[in-house]
PDB file of C-alpha atoms in Angstrom:
ATOM      1  CA  MET A   1      -5.294  32.239 -47.696  1.00 72.00           C
ATOM      2  CA  THR A   2      -4.264  28.585 -47.863  1.00 82.00           C
ATOM      3  CA  LYS A   3      -7.012  25.934 -47.674  1.00 88.00           C
ATOM      4  CA  LEU A   4      -6.912  22.527 -46.038  1.00 88.00           C
ATOM      5  CA  ASN A   5      -7.258  20.646 -49.330  1.00 88.00           C
ATOM      6  CA  GLN A   6      -4.130  22.445 -50.591  1.00 89.00           C
ATOM      7  CA  ILE A   7      -2.176  21.288 -47.541  1.00 89.00           C
ATOM      8  CA  LEU A   8      -3.435  17.733 -48.057  1.00 88.00           C
ATOM      9  CA  ALA A   9      -2.372  17.901 -51.707  1.00 90.00           C
ATOM     10  CA  VAL A  10       1.269  18.702 -50.850  1.00 90.00           C
ATOM     11  CA  GLU A  11       1.579  16.630 -47.681  1.00 89.00           C
ATOM     12  CA  LYS A  12       2.424  13.351 -49.420  1.00 90.00           C
ATOM     13  CA  GLY A  13       5.077  14.977 -51.598  1.00 94.00           C
ATOM     14  CA  VAL A  14       6.642  16.727 -48.604  1.00 93.00           C
ATOM     15  CA  LYS A  15       6.794  13.439 -46.681  1.00 92.00           C
ATOM     16  CA  SER A  16       8.516  11.656 -49.581  1.00 94.00           C
ATOM     17  CA  ASP A  17      10.991  14.493 -50.103  1.00 93.00           C
ATOM     18  CA  VAL A  18      11.893  14.704 -46.412  1.00 92.00           C
ATOM     19  CA  GLN A  19      12.279  10.942 -46.106  1.00 93.00           C
ATOM     20  CA  ARG A  20      14.682  10.939 -49.051  1.00 94.00           C
ATOM     21  CA  LYS A  21      16.748  13.818 -47.647  1.00 92.00           C
ATOM     22  CA  VAL A  22      16.989  12.316 -44.169  1.00 92.00           C
ATOM     23  CA  THR A  23      17.961   8.926 -45.620  1.00 92.00           C
ATOM     24  CA  ASP A  24      20.658  10.543 -47.765  1.00 91.00           C
ATOM     25  CA  ALA A  25      21.993  12.456 -44.765  1.00 90.00           C
ATOM     26  CA  TYR A  26      22.113   9.291 -42.683  1.00 89.00           C
ATOM     27  CA  HIS A  27      24.116   7.497 -45.363  1.00 88.00           C
ATOM     28  CA  GLN A  28      26.493  10.462 -45.680  1.00 86.00           C
ATOM     29  CA  ILE A  29      27.494  10.500 -42.028  1.00 85.00           C
ATOM     30  CA  GLN A  30      28.055   6.719 -42.044  1.00 88.00           C
ATOM     31  CA  LYS A  31      30.895   7.115 -44.572  1.00 87.00           C
ATOM     32  CA  ALA A  32      33.960   7.859 -42.466  1.00 86.00           C
ATOM     33  CA  PRO A  33      36.220   8.861 -45.399  1.00 83.00           C
ATOM     34  CA  LEU A  34      33.871  11.725 -46.285  1.00 81.00           C
ATOM     35  CA  LEU A  35      34.247  13.098 -42.754  1.00 79.00           C
ATOM     36  CA  SER A  36      38.034  12.810 -42.698  1.00 86.00           C
ATOM     37  CA  GLY A  37      40.738  15.096 -44.055  1.00 88.00           C
ATOM     38  CA  ILE A  38      44.544  15.217 -43.969  1.00 89.00           C
ATOM     39  CA  SER A  39      47.369  17.612 -44.711  1.00 90.00           C
ATOM     40  CA  ARG A  40      50.922  16.253 -45.023  1.00 90.00           C
ATOM     41  CA  THR A  41      54.151  17.984 -46.057  1.00 90.00           C
ATOM     42  CA  TYR A  42      57.623  16.577 -46.538  1.00 86.00           C
ATOM     43  CA  GLN A  43      61.004  18.102 -45.625  1.00 89.00           C
ATOM     44  CA  PRO A  44      64.307  16.342 -46.373  1.00 88.00           C
ATOM     45  CA  ILE A  45      67.087  16.260 -43.812  1.00 88.00           C
ATOM     46  CA  ASP A  46      69.346  18.483 -45.933  1.00 84.00           C
ATOM     47  CA  ASP A  47      69.080  20.534 -49.064  1.00 81.00           C
ATOM     48  CA  GLU A  48      70.498  17.681 -51.128  1.00 82.00           C
ATOM     49  CA  GLY A  49      67.614  15.375 -50.196  1.00 85.00           C
ATOM     50  CA  GLU A  50      64.650  14.486 -52.431  1.00 88.00           C
ATOM     51  CA  GLN A  51      61.863  17.014 -52.567  1.00 88.00           C
ATOM     52  CA  LEU A  52      58.309  15.550 -52.333  1.00 88.00           C
ATOM     53  CA  PRO A  53      55.062  17.448 -52.963  1.00 90.00           C
ATOM     54  CA  PRO A  54      52.604  17.995 -50.106  1.00 89.00           C
ATOM     55  CA  GLU A  55      49.553  15.727 -49.794  1.00 88.00           C
ATOM     56  CA  SER A  56      46.098  16.727 -48.657  1.00 88.00           C
ATOM     57  CA  THR A  57      42.545  15.424 -48.533  1.00 88.00           C
ATOM     58  CA  ARG A  58      39.725  17.801 -47.772  1.00 87.00           C
ATOM     59  CA  VAL A  59      36.802  17.027 -45.451  1.00 82.00           C
ATOM     60  CA  GLN A  60      33.787  16.547 -47.734  1.00 85.00           C
ATOM     61  CA  VAL A  61      30.983  16.258 -45.167  1.00 83.00           C
ATOM     62  CA  GLN A  62      30.521  18.490 -42.143  1.00 87.00           C
ATOM     63  CA  THR A  63      28.252  16.875 -39.536  1.00 87.00           C
ATOM     64  CA  ASP A  64      26.976  20.263 -38.387  1.00 89.00           C
ATOM     65  CA  ALA A  65      25.946  21.090 -41.960  1.00 89.00           C
ATOM     66  CA  VAL A  66      24.205  17.705 -42.329  1.00 90.00           C
ATOM     67  CA  LEU A  67      22.334  18.293 -39.074  1.00 90.00           C
ATOM     68  CA  LYS A  68      21.281  21.731 -40.257  1.00 92.00           C
ATOM     69  CA  GLY A  69      20.014  20.307 -43.565  1.00 91.00           C
ATOM     70  CA  VAL A  70      18.043  17.582 -41.816  1.00 92.00           C
ATOM     71  CA  GLY A  71      16.571  20.164 -39.477  1.00 93.00           C
ATOM     72  CA  GLN A  72      15.494  22.336 -42.403  1.00 92.00           C
ATOM     73  CA  ALA A  73      13.865  19.390 -44.201  1.00 92.00           C
ATOM     74  CA  LEU A  74      12.046  18.177 -41.095  1.00 94.00           C
ATOM     75  CA  THR A  75      10.959  21.718 -40.248  1.00 94.00           C
ATOM     76  CA  ARG A  76       8.929  21.780 -43.487  1.00 92.00           C
ATOM     77  CA  LEU A  77       7.326  18.428 -42.651  1.00 93.00           C
ATOM     78  CA  PHE A  78       6.589  19.475 -39.069  1.00 94.00           C
ATOM     79  CA  ASP A  79       4.942  22.694 -40.284  1.00 94.00           C
ATOM     80  CA  VAL A  80       2.797  21.019 -42.958  1.00 92.00           C
ATOM     81  CA  THR A  81       1.634  18.307 -40.570  1.00 93.00           C
ATOM     82  CA  ALA A  82       0.919  20.810 -37.800  1.00 93.00           C
ATOM     83  CA  THR A  83      -1.056  23.016 -40.199  1.00 92.00           C
ATOM     84  CA  LYS A  84      -3.115  19.994 -41.266  1.00 91.00           C
ATOM     85  CA  ASP A  85      -3.754  18.747 -37.722  1.00 91.00           C
ATOM     86  CA  TRP A  86      -4.615  22.202 -36.378  1.00 92.00           C
ATOM     87  CA  ALA A  87      -6.982  22.708 -39.324  1.00 91.00           C
ATOM     88  CA  ASN A  88      -8.584  19.298 -38.785  1.00 90.00           C
ATOM     89  CA  CYS A  89      -9.688  20.505 -35.370  1.00 88.00           C
ATOM     90  CA  SER A  90     -11.848  23.191 -36.968  1.00 89.00           C
ATOM     91  CA  ALA A  91     -12.685  21.676 -40.391  1.00 93.00           C
ATOM     92  CA  ARG A  92     -16.332  20.605 -40.191  1.00 94.00           C
ATOM     93  CA  ALA A  93     -19.327  20.231 -42.483  1.00 95.00           C
ATOM     94  CA  ASP A  94     -22.933  18.994 -42.493  1.00 96.00           C
ATOM     95  CA  VAL A  95     -23.903  15.680 -44.087  1.00 97.00           C
ATOM     96  CA  THR A  96     -27.047  16.480 -46.073  1.00 96.00           C
ATOM     97  CA  VAL A  97     -29.282  13.861 -47.718  1.00 96.00           C
ATOM     98  CA  ASP A  98     -32.193  14.920 -49.954  1.00 95.00           C
ATOM     99  CA  GLY A  99     -32.009  18.457 -48.598  1.00 95.00           C
ATOM    100  CA  THR A 100     -32.154  17.338 -44.949  1.00 95.00           C
ATOM    101  CA  VAL A 101     -29.188  17.612 -42.578  1.00 96.00           C
ATOM    102  CA  LEU A 102     -28.615  14.067 -41.339  1.00 95.00           C
ATOM    103  CA  LEU A 103     -25.418  14.853 -39.381  1.00 95.00           C
ATOM    104  CA  ALA A 104     -24.550  18.393 -38.369  1.00 96.00           C
ATOM    105  CA  ASP A 105     -21.127  19.991 -37.930  1.00 94.00           C
ATOM    106  CA  VAL A 106     -19.133  16.766 -38.433  1.00 95.00           C
ATOM    107  CA  PRO A 107     -15.314  16.938 -38.071  1.00 93.00           C
ATOM    108  CA  VAL A 108     -13.404  16.069 -41.236  1.00 93.00           C
ATOM    109  CA  THR A 109     -11.551  13.239 -39.489  1.00 92.00           C
ATOM    110  CA  TYR A 110     -14.883  11.588 -38.657  1.00 94.00           C
ATOM    111  CA  LEU A 111     -16.057  12.089 -42.230  1.00 95.00           C
ATOM    112  CA  LEU A 112     -13.022  10.096 -43.378  1.00 93.00           C
ATOM    113  CA  PHE A 113     -13.955   7.363 -40.897  1.00 95.00           C
ATOM    114  CA  LEU A 114     -17.528   7.346 -42.206  1.00 97.00           C
ATOM    115  CA  GLU A 115     -16.355   6.978 -45.791  1.00 96.00           C
ATOM    116  CA  LYS A 116     -14.384   3.843 -44.989  1.00 96.00           C
ATOM    117  CA  GLN A 117     -17.138   2.300 -42.884  1.00 97.00           C
ATOM    118  CA  LEU A 118     -19.823   2.955 -45.492  1.00 97.00           C
ATOM    119  CA  THR A 119     -17.681   1.212 -48.111  1.00 97.00           C
ATOM    120  CA  ASP A 120     -17.653  -1.860 -45.867  1.00 97.00           C
ATOM    121  CA  VAL A 121     -21.417  -1.581 -45.272  1.00 97.00           C
ATOM    122  CA  HIS A 122     -22.035  -1.369 -49.034  1.00 97.00           C
ATOM    123  CA  THR A 123     -19.975  -4.529 -49.585  1.00 96.00           C
ATOM    124  CA  PHE A 124     -21.864  -6.354 -46.812  1.00 97.00           C
ATOM    125  CA  ILE A 125     -25.309  -5.421 -48.140  1.00 96.00           C
ATOM    126  CA  SER A 126     -24.372  -6.368 -51.703  1.00 96.00           C
ATOM    127  CA  LYS A 127     -23.696  -9.920 -50.440  1.00 96.00           C
ATOM    128  CA  LEU A 128     -27.048 -10.355 -48.652  1.00 95.00           C
ATOM    129  CA  PRO A 129     -28.985 -13.509 -49.654  1.00 95.00           C
ATOM    130  CA  THR A 130     -32.081 -12.897 -51.802  1.00 96.00           C
ATOM    131  CA  LEU A 131     -35.273 -14.866 -52.368  1.00 95.00           C
ATOM    132  CA  ASP A 132     -35.476 -17.268 -55.323  1.00 94.00           C
ATOM    133  CA  PRO A 133     -37.155 -15.242 -58.086  1.00 93.00           C
ATOM    134  CA  ALA A 134     -38.692 -18.445 -59.497  1.00 92.00           C
ATOM    135  CA  GLU A 135     -41.029 -18.642 -56.492  1.00 92.00           C
ATOM    136  CA  THR A 136     -43.884 -16.428 -55.330  1.00 93.00           C
ATOM    137  CA  TRP A 137     -43.180 -15.263 -51.783  1.00 94.00           C
ATOM    138  CA  ALA A 138     -45.327 -13.706 -49.056  1.00 94.00           C
ATOM    139  CA  GLN A 139     -44.504 -12.707 -45.493  1.00 92.00           C
ATOM    140  CA  ASP A 140     -45.523 -15.188 -42.815  1.00 91.00           C
ATOM    141  CA  GLU A 141     -46.581 -13.524 -39.564  1.00 89.00           C
ATOM    142  CA  HIS A 142     -46.183 -16.676 -37.479  1.00 88.00           C
ATOM    143  CA  THR A 143     -42.552 -17.401 -38.388  1.00 88.00           C
ATOM    144  CA  ASP A 144     -41.454 -13.816 -39.165  1.00 89.00           C
ATOM    145  CA  SER A 145     -40.054 -15.062 -42.473  1.00 94.00           C
ATOM    146  CA  TRP A 146     -41.087 -15.455 -46.107  1.00 94.00           C
ATOM    147  CA  ARG A 147     -43.184 -18.357 -47.400  1.00 93.00           C
ATOM    148  CA  THR A 148     -44.360 -19.730 -50.727  1.00 94.00           C
ATOM    149  CA  GLU A 149     -47.870 -20.751 -51.722  1.00 92.00           C
ATOM    150  CA  PRO A 150     -48.738 -24.365 -50.776  1.00 92.00           C
ATOM    151  CA  VAL A 151     -47.960 -26.897 -53.483  1.00 92.00           C
ATOM    152  CA  LYS A 152     -49.812 -30.241 -53.335  1.00 93.00           C
ATOM    153  CA  THR A 153     -48.221 -33.415 -54.691  1.00 92.00           C
ATOM    154  CA  THR A 154     -49.346 -37.053 -54.532  1.00 93.00           C
ATOM    155  CA  ARG A 155     -47.787 -39.978 -52.683  1.00 91.00           C
ATOM    156  CA  THR A 156     -48.125 -43.317 -54.418  1.00 91.00           C
ATOM    157  CA  LYS A 157     -47.628 -46.930 -53.429  1.00 92.00           C
ATOM    158  CA  LYS A 158     -46.890 -49.903 -55.687  1.00 91.00           C
ATOM    159  CA  VAL A 159     -49.580 -52.543 -55.379  1.00 89.00           C
ATOM    160  CA  PRO A 160     -49.052 -55.965 -57.072  1.00 87.00           C
ATOM    161  CA  ARG A 161     -51.696 -56.999 -59.616  1.00 84.00           C
ATOM    162  CA  ASN A 162     -52.277 -60.206 -61.603  1.00 80.00           C
ATOM    163  CA  HIS A 163     -52.974 -60.250 -65.303  1.00 81.00           C
ATOM    164  CA  VAL A 164     -54.347 -63.572 -66.657  1.00 75.00           C
ATOM    165  CA  LEU A 165     -52.749 -64.301 -69.990  1.00 74.00           C
ATOM    166  CA  ALA A 166     -54.491 -67.687 -70.472  1.00 74.00           C
ATOM    167  CA  GLU A 167     -57.247 -69.370 -68.500  1.00 79.00           C
ATOM    168  CA  ALA A 168     -56.604 -72.721 -66.910  1.00 74.00           C
ATOM    169  CA  THR A 169     -57.559 -75.897 -68.779  1.00 78.00           C
ATOM    170  CA  GLU A 170     -57.699 -79.584 -67.870  1.00 76.00           C
ATOM    171  CA  LYS A 171     -54.166 -80.008 -69.170  1.00 77.00           C
ATOM    172  CA  HIS A 172     -52.525 -76.640 -68.388  1.00 78.00           C
ATOM    173  CA  PRO A 173     -52.617 -74.238 -65.440  1.00 81.00           C
ATOM    174  CA  ALA A 174     -53.575 -70.649 -65.989  1.00 75.00           C
ATOM    175  CA  GLN A 175     -50.849 -68.334 -67.247  1.00 83.00           C
ATOM    176  CA  VAL A 176     -50.673 -65.282 -64.960  1.00 77.00           C
ATOM    177  CA  GLN A 177     -48.398 -62.189 -65.215  1.00 85.00           C
ATOM    178  CA  VAL A 178     -47.688 -60.237 -62.018  1.00 83.00           C
ATOM    179  CA  TYR A 179     -47.136 -56.465 -62.313  1.00 84.00           C
ATOM    180  CA  ASN A 180     -47.102 -53.451 -59.982  1.00 87.00           C
ATOM    181  CA  GLU A 181     -49.622 -50.640 -60.193  1.00 88.00           C
ATOM    182  CA  ASP A 182     -48.984 -47.164 -58.680  1.00 90.00           C
ATOM    183  CA  ILE A 183     -51.908 -46.324 -56.446  1.00 91.00           C
ATOM    184  CA  VAL A 184     -52.345 -42.841 -54.858  1.00 90.00           C
ATOM    185  CA  VAL A 185     -52.320 -43.305 -51.119  1.00 89.00           C
ATOM    186  CA  GLY A 186     -51.975 -39.700 -49.916  1.00 94.00           C
ATOM    187  CA  TYR A 187     -51.049 -36.110 -50.632  1.00 92.00           C
ATOM    188  CA  TRP A 188     -48.019 -33.957 -49.707  1.00 93.00           C
ATOM    189  CA  THR A 189     -48.589 -30.234 -49.176  1.00 94.00           C
ATOM    190  CA  LYS A 190     -45.262 -28.343 -49.364  1.00 93.00           C
ATOM    191  CA  VAL A 191     -44.616 -24.785 -48.178  1.00 93.00           C
ATOM    192  CA  ALA A 192     -41.058 -23.351 -48.458  1.00 94.00           C
ATOM    193  CA  PHE A 193     -39.781 -20.791 -45.940  1.00 94.00           C
ATOM    194  CA  SER A 194     -36.817 -18.390 -46.245  1.00 95.00           C
ATOM    195  CA  GLY A 195     -35.031 -15.833 -44.127  1.00 94.00           C
ATOM    196  CA  ALA A 196     -33.558 -14.102 -47.196  1.00 95.00           C
ATOM    197  CA  LEU A 197     -34.639 -10.703 -48.538  1.00 95.00           C
ATOM    198  CA  PRO A 198     -36.430  -9.717 -51.726  1.00 94.00           C
ATOM    199  CA  GLN A 199     -34.027  -8.355 -54.348  1.00 95.00           C
ATOM    200  CA  ARG A 200     -35.960  -5.080 -54.439  1.00 95.00           C
ATOM    201  CA  ARG A 201     -35.255  -4.580 -50.708  1.00 95.00           C
ATOM    202  CA  VAL A 202     -31.531  -5.200 -51.180  1.00 96.00           C
ATOM    203  CA  ASN A 203     -31.518  -2.748 -54.106  1.00 97.00           C
ATOM    204  CA  GLU A 204     -33.274  -0.174 -51.926  1.00 97.00           C
ATOM    205  CA  LEU A 205     -30.698  -0.576 -49.139  1.00 97.00           C
ATOM    206  CA  LEU A 206     -27.804  -0.290 -51.586  1.00 97.00           C
ATOM    207  CA  ALA A 207     -29.306   2.897 -53.039  1.00 97.00           C
ATOM    208  CA  ARG A 208     -29.585   4.422 -49.561  1.00 96.00           C
ATOM    209  CA  VAL A 209     -25.979   3.534 -48.706  1.00 97.00           C
ATOM    210  CA  GLN A 210     -24.774   5.001 -52.005  1.00 97.00           C
ATOM    211  CA  LYS A 211     -26.724   8.193 -51.370  1.00 96.00           C
ATOM    212  CA  LEU A 212     -25.163   8.567 -47.916  1.00 97.00           C
ATOM    213  CA  GLN A 213     -21.700   7.800 -49.309  1.00 97.00           C
ATOM    214  CA  ASP A 214     -22.105  10.627 -51.820  1.00 97.00           C
ATOM    215  CA  ALA A 215     -23.318  12.994 -49.101  1.00 97.00           C
ATOM    216  CA  VAL A 216     -20.316  12.192 -46.900  1.00 97.00           C
ATOM    217  CA  LYS A 217     -17.917  12.781 -49.812  1.00 96.00           C
ATOM    218  CA  TYR A 218     -19.533  16.158 -50.551  1.00 96.00           C
ATOM    219  CA  ALA A 219     -19.252  17.077 -46.861  1.00 96.00           C
ATOM    220  CA  ARG A 220     -15.589  16.052 -46.770  1.00 93.00           C
ATOM    221  CA  GLU A 221     -14.817  18.217 -49.777  1.00 92.00           C
ATOM    222  CA  GLU A 222     -16.598  21.125 -48.135  1.00 93.00           C
ATOM    223  CA  ALA A 223     -14.715  20.600 -44.856  1.00 93.00           C
ATOM    224  CA  ASN A 224     -11.408  20.360 -46.721  1.00 91.00           C
ATOM    225  CA  GLY A 225     -12.121  23.767 -48.227  1.00 91.00           C
ATOM    226  CA  THR A 226     -11.709  25.343 -44.795  1.00 88.00           C
ATOM    227  CA  GLU A 227      -9.105  28.105 -44.699  1.00 89.00           C
ATOM    228  CA  VAL A 228      -6.121  27.265 -42.533  1.00 88.00           C
ATOM    229  CA  VAL A 229      -3.610  29.193 -40.473  1.00 87.00           C
ATOM    230  CA  GLU A 230      -0.139  27.984 -41.398  1.00 89.00           C
ATOM    231  CA  GLN A 231       1.684  26.741 -38.319  1.00 90.00           C
ATOM    232  CA  ARG A 232       5.394  27.320 -37.637  1.00 91.00           C
ATOM    233  CA  ILE A 233       6.222  24.494 -35.267  1.00 91.00           C
ATOM    234  CA  GLY A 234       9.372  22.976 -36.744  1.00 93.00           C
ATOM    235  CA  GLU A 235      11.563  26.039 -36.322  1.00 90.00           C
ATOM    236  CA  ARG A 236      10.963  26.173 -32.563  1.00 92.00           C
ATOM    237  CA  VAL A 237      11.478  22.407 -32.218  1.00 93.00           C
ATOM    238  CA  PHE A 238      14.822  22.354 -34.022  1.00 90.00           C
ATOM    239  CA  ALA A 239      15.993  25.622 -32.488  1.00 90.00           C
ATOM    240  CA  TYR A 240      15.824  23.750 -29.189  1.00 91.00           C
ATOM    241  CA  LEU A 241      17.167  20.411 -30.460  1.00 89.00           C
ATOM    242  CA  LEU A 242      20.172  21.880 -32.288  1.00 88.00           C
ATOM    243  CA  ALA A 243      20.974  24.724 -29.889  1.00 83.00           C
TER     244      ALA A 243
END
């Protein structure tokens, strides 16, 4: 008994072969000289006249034969495709993760859809922003985000000061140098917030997606192992078309 995965394995080759044959047939019937023939004989007016040999060109392409060949090629494609599509209606399998059936009796066409979507989900999750590992983060209930521990820093202000280099005398004024001194005038307390995720959470999500991807692939292989009933559609189609 033929299985669905066997039909899928030959489908691409059948399509390529049929496309080539139909293309060749189309090009054949576009060449008028191949469809044309001639037979010509010569007879002089009297027996003394010049004798010339007959000329003939045979018809090389018969349109009916080309049509029949195209019909035969397409019949194979129609049958393979019909067998696949009929089988897809009954090919189903369970998606099982860690021994538990997550999705039951899933059609193989939907399993193919799931595979593609999960690839996109995996790509999306892998690009999620993560928290800066250089900081220590904790969840903040008030903002529903992550926050760091408070860090206190000082705020300073430059205050001018005078430094007497030489005291004043009766003959000379005092020599004074002006300089600025940084004086602490307050304190900053900084807390950073982030809406990103911890790397361990992203890794956990990626692992779950990968596990489901594997389960879907296993289910698809199981569904593709379904035995099929080979369909004979093409013969009826072309028996009507070429009647």
